[in-house]
Coordinates of N, CA and C in Angstrom, one line a residue:
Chain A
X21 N 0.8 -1.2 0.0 CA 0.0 0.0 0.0 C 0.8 1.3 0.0
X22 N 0.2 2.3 -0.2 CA 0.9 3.5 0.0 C 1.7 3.9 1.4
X23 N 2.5 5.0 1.1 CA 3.1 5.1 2.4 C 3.6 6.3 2.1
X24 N 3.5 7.0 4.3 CA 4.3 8.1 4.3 C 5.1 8.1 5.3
X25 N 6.4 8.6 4.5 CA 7.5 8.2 5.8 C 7.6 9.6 6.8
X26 N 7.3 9.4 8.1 CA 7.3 10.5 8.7 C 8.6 10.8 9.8
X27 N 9.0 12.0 9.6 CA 10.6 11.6 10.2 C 10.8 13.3 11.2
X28 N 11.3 12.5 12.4 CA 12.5 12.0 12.9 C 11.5 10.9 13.7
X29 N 11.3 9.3 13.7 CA 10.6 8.5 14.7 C 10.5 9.0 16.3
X30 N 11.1 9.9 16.6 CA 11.5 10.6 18.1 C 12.0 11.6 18.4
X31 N 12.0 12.7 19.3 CA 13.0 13.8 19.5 C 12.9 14.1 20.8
X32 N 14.2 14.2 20.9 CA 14.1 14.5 22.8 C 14.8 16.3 22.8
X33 N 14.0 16.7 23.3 CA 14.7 18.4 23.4 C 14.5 18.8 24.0
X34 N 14.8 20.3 24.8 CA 15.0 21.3 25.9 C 13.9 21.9 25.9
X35 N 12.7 22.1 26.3 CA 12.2 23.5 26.9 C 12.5 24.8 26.2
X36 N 11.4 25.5 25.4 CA 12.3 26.3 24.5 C 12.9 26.2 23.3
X37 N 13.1 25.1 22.8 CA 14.0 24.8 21.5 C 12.4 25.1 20.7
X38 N 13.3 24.9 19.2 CA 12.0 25.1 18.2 C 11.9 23.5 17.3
X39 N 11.0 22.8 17.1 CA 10.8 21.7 16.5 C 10.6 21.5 15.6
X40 N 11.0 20.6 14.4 CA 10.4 20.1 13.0 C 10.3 18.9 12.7
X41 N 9.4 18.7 12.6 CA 9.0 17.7 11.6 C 8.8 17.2 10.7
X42 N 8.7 16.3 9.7 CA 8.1 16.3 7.9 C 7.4 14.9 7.9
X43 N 6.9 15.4 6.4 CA 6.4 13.2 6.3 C 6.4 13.7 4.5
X44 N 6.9 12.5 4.0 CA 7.1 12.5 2.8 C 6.8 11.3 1.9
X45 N 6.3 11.8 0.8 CA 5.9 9.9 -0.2 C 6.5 10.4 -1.6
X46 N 6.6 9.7 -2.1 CA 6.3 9.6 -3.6 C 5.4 9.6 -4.7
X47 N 4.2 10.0 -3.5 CA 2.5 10.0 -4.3 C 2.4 11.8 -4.3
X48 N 1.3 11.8 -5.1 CA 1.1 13.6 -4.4 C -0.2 13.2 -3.9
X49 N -0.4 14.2 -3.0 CA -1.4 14.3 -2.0 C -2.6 15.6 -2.4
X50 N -3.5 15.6 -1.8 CA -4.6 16.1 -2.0 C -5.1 17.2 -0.4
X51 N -5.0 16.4 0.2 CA -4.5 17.0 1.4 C -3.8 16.4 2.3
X52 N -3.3 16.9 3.4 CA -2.2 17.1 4.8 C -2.4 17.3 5.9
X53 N -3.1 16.5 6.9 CA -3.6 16.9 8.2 C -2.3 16.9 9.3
X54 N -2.0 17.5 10.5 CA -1.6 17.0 11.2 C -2.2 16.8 12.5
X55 N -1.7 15.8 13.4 CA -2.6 15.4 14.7 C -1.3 15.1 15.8
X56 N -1.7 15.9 16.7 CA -1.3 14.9 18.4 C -2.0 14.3 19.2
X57 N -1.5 13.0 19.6 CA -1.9 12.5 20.5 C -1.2 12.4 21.6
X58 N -2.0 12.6 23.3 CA -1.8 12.0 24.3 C -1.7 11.2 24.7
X59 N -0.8 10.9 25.8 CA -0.8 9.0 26.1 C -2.3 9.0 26.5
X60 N -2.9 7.9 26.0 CA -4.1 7.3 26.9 C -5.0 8.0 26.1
X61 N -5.0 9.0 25.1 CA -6.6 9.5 24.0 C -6.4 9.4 22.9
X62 N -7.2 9.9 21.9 CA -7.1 9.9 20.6 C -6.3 11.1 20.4
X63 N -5.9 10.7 18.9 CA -5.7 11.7 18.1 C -6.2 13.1 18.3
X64 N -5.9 14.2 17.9 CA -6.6 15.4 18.1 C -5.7 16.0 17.1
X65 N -7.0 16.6 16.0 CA -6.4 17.6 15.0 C -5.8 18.7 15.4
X66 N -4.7 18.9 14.8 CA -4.1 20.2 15.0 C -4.2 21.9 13.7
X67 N -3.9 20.8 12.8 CA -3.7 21.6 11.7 C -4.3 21.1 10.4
X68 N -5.1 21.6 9.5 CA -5.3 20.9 8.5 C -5.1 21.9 6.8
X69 N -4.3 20.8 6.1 CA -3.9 22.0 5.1 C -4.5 21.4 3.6
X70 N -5.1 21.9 3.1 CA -5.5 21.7 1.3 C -5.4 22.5 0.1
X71 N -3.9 23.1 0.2 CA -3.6 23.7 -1.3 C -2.2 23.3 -1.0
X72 N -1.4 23.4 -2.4 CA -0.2 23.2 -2.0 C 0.4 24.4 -1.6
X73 N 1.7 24.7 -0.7 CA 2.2 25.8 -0.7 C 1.7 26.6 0.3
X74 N 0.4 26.2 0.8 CA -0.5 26.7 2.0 C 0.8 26.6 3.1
X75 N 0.7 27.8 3.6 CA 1.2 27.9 5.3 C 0.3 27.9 6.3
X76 N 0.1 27.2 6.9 CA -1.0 27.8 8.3 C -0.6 27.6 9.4
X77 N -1.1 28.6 10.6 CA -0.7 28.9 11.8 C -1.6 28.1 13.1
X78 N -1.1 28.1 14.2 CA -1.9 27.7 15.0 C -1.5 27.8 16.3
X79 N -1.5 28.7 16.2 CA -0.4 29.2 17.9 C 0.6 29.3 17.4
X80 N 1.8 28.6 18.6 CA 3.2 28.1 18.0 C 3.6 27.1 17.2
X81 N 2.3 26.5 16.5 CA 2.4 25.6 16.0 C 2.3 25.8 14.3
X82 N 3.2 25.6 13.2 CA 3.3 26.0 11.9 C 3.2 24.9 11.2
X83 N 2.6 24.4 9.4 CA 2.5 23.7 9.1 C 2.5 24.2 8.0
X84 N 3.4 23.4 6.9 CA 3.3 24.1 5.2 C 2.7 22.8 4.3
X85 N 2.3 22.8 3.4 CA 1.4 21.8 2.4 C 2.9 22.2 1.2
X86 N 3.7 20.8 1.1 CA 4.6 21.2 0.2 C 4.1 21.4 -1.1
X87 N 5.3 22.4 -2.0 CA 5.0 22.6 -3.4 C 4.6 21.2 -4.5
X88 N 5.3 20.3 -4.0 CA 5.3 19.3 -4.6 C 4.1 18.0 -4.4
X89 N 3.2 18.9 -3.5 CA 2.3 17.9 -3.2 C 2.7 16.5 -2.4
X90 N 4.4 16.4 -2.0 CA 4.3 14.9 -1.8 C 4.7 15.3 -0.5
X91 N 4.7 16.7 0.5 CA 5.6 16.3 1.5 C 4.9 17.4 2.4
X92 N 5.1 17.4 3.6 CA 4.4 18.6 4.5 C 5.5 18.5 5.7
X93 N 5.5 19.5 6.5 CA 6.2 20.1 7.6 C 5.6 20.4 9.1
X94 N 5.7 20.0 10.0 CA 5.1 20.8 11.0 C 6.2 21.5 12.0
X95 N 6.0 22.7 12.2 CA 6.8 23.2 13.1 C 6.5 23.6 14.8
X96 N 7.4 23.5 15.5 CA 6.4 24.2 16.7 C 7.8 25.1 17.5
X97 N 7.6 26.0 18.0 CA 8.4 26.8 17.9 C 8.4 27.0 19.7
X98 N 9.7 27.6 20.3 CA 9.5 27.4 21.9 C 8.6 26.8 22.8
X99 N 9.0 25.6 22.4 CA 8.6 23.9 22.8 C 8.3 24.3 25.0
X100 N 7.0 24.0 24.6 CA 6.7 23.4 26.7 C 6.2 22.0 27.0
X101 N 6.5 21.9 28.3 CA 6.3 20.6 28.7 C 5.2 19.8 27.8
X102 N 3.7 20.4 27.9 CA 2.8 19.9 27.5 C 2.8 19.6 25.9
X103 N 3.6 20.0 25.1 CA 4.1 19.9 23.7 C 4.1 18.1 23.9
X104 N 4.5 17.8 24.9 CA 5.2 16.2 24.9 C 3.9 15.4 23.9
X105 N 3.9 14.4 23.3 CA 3.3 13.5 22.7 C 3.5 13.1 21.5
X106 N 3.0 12.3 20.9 CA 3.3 11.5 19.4 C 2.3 12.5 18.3
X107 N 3.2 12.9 17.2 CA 2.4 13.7 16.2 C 2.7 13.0 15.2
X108 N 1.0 13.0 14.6 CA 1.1 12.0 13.2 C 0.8 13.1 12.1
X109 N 0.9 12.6 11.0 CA 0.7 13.4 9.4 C 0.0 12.4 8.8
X110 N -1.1 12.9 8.5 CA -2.3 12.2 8.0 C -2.5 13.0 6.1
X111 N -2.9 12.2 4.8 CA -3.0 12.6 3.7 C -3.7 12.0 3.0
X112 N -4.6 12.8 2.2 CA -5.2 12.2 1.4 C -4.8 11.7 -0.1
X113 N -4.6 10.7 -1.0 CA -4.1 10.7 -2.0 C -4.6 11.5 -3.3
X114 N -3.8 12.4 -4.1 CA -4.9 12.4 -5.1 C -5.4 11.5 -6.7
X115 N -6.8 12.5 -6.6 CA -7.3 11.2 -7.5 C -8.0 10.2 -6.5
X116 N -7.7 10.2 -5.8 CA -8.6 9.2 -4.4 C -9.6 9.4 -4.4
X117 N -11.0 8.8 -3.9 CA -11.9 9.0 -3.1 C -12.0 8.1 -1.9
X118 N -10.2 7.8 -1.6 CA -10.4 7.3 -0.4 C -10.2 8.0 0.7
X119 N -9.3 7.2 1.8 CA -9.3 7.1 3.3 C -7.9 8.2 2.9
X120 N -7.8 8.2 4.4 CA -6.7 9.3 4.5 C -5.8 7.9 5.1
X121 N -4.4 8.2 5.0 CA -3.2 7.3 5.3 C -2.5 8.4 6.2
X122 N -1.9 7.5 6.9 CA -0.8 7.8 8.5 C 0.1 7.7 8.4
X123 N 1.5 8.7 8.7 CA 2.7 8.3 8.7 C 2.3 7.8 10.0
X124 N 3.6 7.0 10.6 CA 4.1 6.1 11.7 C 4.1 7.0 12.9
X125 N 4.4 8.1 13.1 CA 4.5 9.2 14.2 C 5.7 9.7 14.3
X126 N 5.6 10.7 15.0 CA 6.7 11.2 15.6 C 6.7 11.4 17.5
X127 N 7.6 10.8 18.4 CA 7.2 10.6 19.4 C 8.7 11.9 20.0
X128 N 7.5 12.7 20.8 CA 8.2 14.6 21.3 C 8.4 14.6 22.6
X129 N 9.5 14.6 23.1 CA 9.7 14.4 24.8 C 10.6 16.0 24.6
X130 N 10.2 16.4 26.3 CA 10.8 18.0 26.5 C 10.9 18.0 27.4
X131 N 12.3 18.6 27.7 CA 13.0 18.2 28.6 C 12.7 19.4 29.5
X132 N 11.9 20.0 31.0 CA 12.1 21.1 31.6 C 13.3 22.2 31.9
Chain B
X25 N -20.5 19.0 24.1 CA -20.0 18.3 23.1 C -19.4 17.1 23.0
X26 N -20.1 15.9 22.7 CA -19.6 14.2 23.0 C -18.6 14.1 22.0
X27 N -19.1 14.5 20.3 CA -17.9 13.9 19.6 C -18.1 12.6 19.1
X28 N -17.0 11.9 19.6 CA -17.2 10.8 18.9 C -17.2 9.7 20.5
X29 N -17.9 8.7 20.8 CA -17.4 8.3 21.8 C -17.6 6.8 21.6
X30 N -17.0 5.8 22.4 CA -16.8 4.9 21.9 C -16.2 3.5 23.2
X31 N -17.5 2.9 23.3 CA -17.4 1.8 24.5 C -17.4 0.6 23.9
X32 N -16.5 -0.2 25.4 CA -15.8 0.2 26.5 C -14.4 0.8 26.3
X33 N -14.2 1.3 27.1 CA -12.9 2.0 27.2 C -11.5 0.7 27.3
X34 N -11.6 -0.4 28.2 CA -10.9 -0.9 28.4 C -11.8 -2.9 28.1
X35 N -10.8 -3.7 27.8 CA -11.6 -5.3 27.9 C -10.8 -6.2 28.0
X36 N -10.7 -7.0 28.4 CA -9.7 -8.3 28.5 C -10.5 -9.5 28.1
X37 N -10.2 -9.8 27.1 CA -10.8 -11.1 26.4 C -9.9 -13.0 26.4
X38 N -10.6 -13.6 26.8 CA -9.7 -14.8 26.2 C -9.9 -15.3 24.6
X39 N -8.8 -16.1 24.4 CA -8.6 -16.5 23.0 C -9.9 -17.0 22.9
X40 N -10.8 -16.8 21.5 CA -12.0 -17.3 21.6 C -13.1 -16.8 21.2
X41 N -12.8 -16.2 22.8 CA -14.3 -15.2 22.8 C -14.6 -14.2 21.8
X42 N -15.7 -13.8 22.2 CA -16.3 -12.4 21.1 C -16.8 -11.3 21.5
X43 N -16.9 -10.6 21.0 CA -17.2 -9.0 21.7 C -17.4 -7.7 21.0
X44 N -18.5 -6.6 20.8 CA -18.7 -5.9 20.2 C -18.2 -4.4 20.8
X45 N -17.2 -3.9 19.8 CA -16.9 -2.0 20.4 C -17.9 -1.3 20.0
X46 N -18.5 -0.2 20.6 CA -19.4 0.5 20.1 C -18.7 2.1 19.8
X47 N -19.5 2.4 18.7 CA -18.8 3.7 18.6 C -20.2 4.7 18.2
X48 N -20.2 5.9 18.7 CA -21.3 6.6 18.7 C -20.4 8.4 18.4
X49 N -21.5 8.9 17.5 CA -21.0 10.2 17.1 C -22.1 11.2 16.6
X50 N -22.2 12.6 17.4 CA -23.1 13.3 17.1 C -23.0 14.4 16.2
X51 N -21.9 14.7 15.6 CA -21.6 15.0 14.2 C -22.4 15.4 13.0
X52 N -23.3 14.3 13.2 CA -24.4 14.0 11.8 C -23.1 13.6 10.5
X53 N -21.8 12.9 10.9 CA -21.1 12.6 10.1 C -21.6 11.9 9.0
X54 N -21.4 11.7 8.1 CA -21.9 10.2 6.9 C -20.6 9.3 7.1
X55 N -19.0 10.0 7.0 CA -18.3 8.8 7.4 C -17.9 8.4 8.1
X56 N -17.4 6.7 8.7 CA -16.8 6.4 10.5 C -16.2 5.3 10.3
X57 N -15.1 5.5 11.2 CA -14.1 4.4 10.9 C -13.7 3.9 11.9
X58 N -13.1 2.5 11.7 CA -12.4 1.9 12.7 C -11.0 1.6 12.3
X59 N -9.9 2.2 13.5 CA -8.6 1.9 13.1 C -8.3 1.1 14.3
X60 N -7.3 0.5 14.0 CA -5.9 -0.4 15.2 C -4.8 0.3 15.4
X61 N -4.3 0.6 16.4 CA -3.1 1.2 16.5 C -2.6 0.3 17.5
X62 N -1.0 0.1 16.8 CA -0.2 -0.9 17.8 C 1.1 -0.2 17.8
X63 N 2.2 -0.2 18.5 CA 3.5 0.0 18.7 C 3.9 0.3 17.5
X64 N 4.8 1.3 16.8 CA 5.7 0.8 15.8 C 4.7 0.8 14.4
X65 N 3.2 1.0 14.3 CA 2.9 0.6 13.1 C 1.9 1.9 12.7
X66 N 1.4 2.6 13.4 CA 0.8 3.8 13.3 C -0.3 3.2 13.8
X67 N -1.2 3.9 12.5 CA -3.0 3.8 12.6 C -3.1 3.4 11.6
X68 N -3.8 2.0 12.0 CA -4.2 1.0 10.4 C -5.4 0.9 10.3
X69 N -6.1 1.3 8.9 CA -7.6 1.2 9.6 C -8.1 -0.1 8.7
X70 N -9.3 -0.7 9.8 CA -9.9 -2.0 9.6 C -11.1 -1.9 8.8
X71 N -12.0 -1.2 9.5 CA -12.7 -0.9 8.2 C -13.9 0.6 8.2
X72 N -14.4 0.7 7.2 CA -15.1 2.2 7.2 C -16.5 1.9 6.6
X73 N -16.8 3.5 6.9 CA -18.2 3.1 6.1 C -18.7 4.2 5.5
X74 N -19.2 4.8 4.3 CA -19.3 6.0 3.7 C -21.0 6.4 4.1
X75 N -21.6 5.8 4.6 CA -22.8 5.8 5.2 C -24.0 4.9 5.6
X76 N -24.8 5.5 6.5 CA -26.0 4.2 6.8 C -26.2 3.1 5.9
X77 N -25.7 1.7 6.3 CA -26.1 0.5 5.9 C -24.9 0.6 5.2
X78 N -23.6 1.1 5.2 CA -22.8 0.5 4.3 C -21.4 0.1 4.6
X79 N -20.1 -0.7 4.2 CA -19.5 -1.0 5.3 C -18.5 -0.9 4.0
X80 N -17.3 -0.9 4.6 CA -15.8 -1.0 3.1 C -15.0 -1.7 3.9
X81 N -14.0 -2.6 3.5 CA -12.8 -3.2 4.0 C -11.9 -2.1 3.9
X82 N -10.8 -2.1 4.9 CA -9.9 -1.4 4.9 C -8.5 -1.8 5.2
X83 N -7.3 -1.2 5.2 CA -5.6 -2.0 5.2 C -6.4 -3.6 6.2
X84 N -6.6 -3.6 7.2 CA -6.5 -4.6 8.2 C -7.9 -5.4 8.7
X85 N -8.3 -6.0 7.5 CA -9.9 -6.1 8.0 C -10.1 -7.2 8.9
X86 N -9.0 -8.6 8.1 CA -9.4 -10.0 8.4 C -9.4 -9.9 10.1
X87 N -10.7 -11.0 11.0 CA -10.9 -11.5 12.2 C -11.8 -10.2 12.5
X88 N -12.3 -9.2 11.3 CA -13.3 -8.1 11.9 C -14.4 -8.3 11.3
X89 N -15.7 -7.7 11.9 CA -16.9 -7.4 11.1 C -17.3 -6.5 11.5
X90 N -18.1 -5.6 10.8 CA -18.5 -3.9 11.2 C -19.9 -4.2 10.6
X91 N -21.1 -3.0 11.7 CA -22.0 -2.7 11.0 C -22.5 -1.5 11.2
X92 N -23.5 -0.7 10.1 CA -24.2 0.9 10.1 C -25.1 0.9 10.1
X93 N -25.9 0.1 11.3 CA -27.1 0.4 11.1 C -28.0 1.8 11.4
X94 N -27.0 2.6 12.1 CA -27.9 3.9 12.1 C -26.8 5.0 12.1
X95 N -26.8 6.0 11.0 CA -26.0 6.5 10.5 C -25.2 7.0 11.7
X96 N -25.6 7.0 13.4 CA -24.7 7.7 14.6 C -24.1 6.6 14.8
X97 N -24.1 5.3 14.8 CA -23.4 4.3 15.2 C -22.9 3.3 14.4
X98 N -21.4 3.1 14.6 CA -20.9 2.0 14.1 C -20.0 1.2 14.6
X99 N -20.4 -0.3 14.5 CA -20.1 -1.4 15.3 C -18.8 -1.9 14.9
X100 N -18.3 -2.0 15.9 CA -17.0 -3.3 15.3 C -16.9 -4.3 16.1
X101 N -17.0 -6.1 15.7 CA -17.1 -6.9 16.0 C -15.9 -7.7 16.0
X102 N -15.3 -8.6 17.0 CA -14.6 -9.6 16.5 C -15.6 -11.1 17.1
X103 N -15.1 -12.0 16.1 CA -16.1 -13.2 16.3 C -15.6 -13.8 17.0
X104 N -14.1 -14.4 17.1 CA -13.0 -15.0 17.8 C -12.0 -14.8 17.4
X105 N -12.0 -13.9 19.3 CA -10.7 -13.2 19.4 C -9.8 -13.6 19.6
X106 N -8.5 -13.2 18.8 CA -6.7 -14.1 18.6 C -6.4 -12.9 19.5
X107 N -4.9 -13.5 20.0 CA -3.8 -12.5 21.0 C -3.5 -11.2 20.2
X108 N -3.3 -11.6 18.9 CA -2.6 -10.4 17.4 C -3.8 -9.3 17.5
X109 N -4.8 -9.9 18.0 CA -6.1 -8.3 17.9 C -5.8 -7.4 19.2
X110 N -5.0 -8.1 20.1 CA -4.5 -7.1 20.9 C -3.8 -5.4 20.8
X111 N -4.5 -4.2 20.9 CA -4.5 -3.9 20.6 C -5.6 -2.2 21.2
X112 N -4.9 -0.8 20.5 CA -5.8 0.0 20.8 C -6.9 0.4 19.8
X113 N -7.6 0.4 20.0 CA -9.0 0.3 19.1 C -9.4 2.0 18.8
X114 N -9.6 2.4 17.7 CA -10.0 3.9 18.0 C -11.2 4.5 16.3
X115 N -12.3 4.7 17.2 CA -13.1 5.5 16.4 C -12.8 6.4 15.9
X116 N -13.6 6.9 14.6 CA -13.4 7.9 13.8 C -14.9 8.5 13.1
X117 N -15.0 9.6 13.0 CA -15.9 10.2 11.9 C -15.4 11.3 11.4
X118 N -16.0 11.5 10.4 CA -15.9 12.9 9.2 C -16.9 13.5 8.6
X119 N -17.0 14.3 8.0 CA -18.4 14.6 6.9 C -17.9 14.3 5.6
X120 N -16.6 13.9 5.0 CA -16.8 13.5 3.6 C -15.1 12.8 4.3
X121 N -14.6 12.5 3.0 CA -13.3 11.6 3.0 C -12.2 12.6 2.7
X122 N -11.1 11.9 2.9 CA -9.9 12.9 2.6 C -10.5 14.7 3.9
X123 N -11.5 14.6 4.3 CA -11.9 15.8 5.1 C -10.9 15.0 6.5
X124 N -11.2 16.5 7.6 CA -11.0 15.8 8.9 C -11.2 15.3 9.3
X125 N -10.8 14.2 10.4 CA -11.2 12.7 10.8 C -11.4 13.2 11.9
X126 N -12.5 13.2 13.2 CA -12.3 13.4 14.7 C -12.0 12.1 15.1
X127 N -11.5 11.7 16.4 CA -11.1 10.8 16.8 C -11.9 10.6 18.4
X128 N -12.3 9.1 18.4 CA -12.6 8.6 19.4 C -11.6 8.9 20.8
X129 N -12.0 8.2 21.8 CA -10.7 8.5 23.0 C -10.2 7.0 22.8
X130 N -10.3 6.1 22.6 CA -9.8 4.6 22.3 C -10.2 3.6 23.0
X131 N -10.6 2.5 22.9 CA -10.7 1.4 23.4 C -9.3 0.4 23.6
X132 N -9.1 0.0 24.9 CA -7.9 -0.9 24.9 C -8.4 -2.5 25.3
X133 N -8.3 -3.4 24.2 CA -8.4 -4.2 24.0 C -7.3 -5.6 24.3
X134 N -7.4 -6.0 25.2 CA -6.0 -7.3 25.0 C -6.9 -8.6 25.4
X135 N -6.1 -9.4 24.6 CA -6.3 -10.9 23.9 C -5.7 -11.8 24.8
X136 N -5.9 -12.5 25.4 CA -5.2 -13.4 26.3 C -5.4 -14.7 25.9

């Protein structure tokens, strides 16, 4: 099946640092969601993007819809405790009228 | 605001048995999904439904059965449950596909 590779699988950082993330395929996409989860709940949307080249904001939290349709970003900028959790990149393929696909996560530990 | 909610929260089954997750959503979504999330593999989804009375296989369907009978709820069944369905269980709805997915709080599931 399709796949998006979402990268860095983990990041351990300081309090204050600024964070990035990506997820990338080979397919182009139609849309680019991104999500965190808590230990112990669901998912929770954070950002959701549908044009390419879209930037959108969300607090300290930034997300770009790449030019190339195959790849997206999430940034989060002076990182706090409660930042901690697994963020996924969720996309739709295009041409689809399917399901949206999951990168693997990214698992965000901050250090006080 | 409920969302999407989705019982029991927690179940311990033996190899065998059977058991139905309930998933409920006031949304007035048309779509709802069921995914598996394990260690290491993301969010795999088992199966969906694009509306009342309808059901789709999805990546991970085999040892599942799903039904819609009323466009707020949808069932996911296992008939006999294996250790491999062990596992967090997590509802989903949307208003169309490729749109935003809300997310259940999860069901934790283990197979003994």
């Amino acid at each position: 099946g399709q796949q998006l590779n979402q990268s860095p699988q983990s990041m351990f950082i300081q309090e204050g640092e600024d964070v990035s993330m990506n997820c990338t395929s080979s397919s182009i996409f139609n849309t680019w969601l991104w999500y965190k989860q808590d230990p112990g709940e669901g998912p929770v949307l954070l950002i959701a993007l549908y044009k390419a080249g879209e930037l959108t904001s969300n607090g300290r939290l930034t997300a770009q819809f790449g030019i190339t349709r195959k790849d997206s970003f999430l940034n989060i900028s002076a990182s706090i405790p409660s930042d901690v959790g697994i963020y996924f990149c969720a996309g739709q393929l295009r041409g689809s009228q399917g399901n949206l696909i999951f990168g693997k996560g990214t698992k965000l530990s901050v250090k006080p | 605001n409920a969302g999407v909610t989705q019982t029991p929260k927690f179940r311990v089954l033996k190899t065998g048995q059977s058991m139905t997750l309930l998933c409920a959503q006031d949304m007035n979504h048309e779509y709802m999904y069921w995914y598996r999330q394990d260690p290491g593999m993301g969010l795999r989804l088992i199966h969906y439904s694009v509306g009342e009375g309808t059901t789709a296989k999805g990546e991970v369907p085999d040892g599942y059965n799903v039904s819609r009978l009323k466009k707020q709820n949808f069932l996911l069944g296992l008939e006999s449950a294996a250790p491999s369905q062990t596992s967090v269980y997590f509802c989903a709805s949307s208003y169309d596909f490729g749109n935003t997915i809300y997310f259940g709080e999860g069901s934790w599931l283990t197979v003994v």
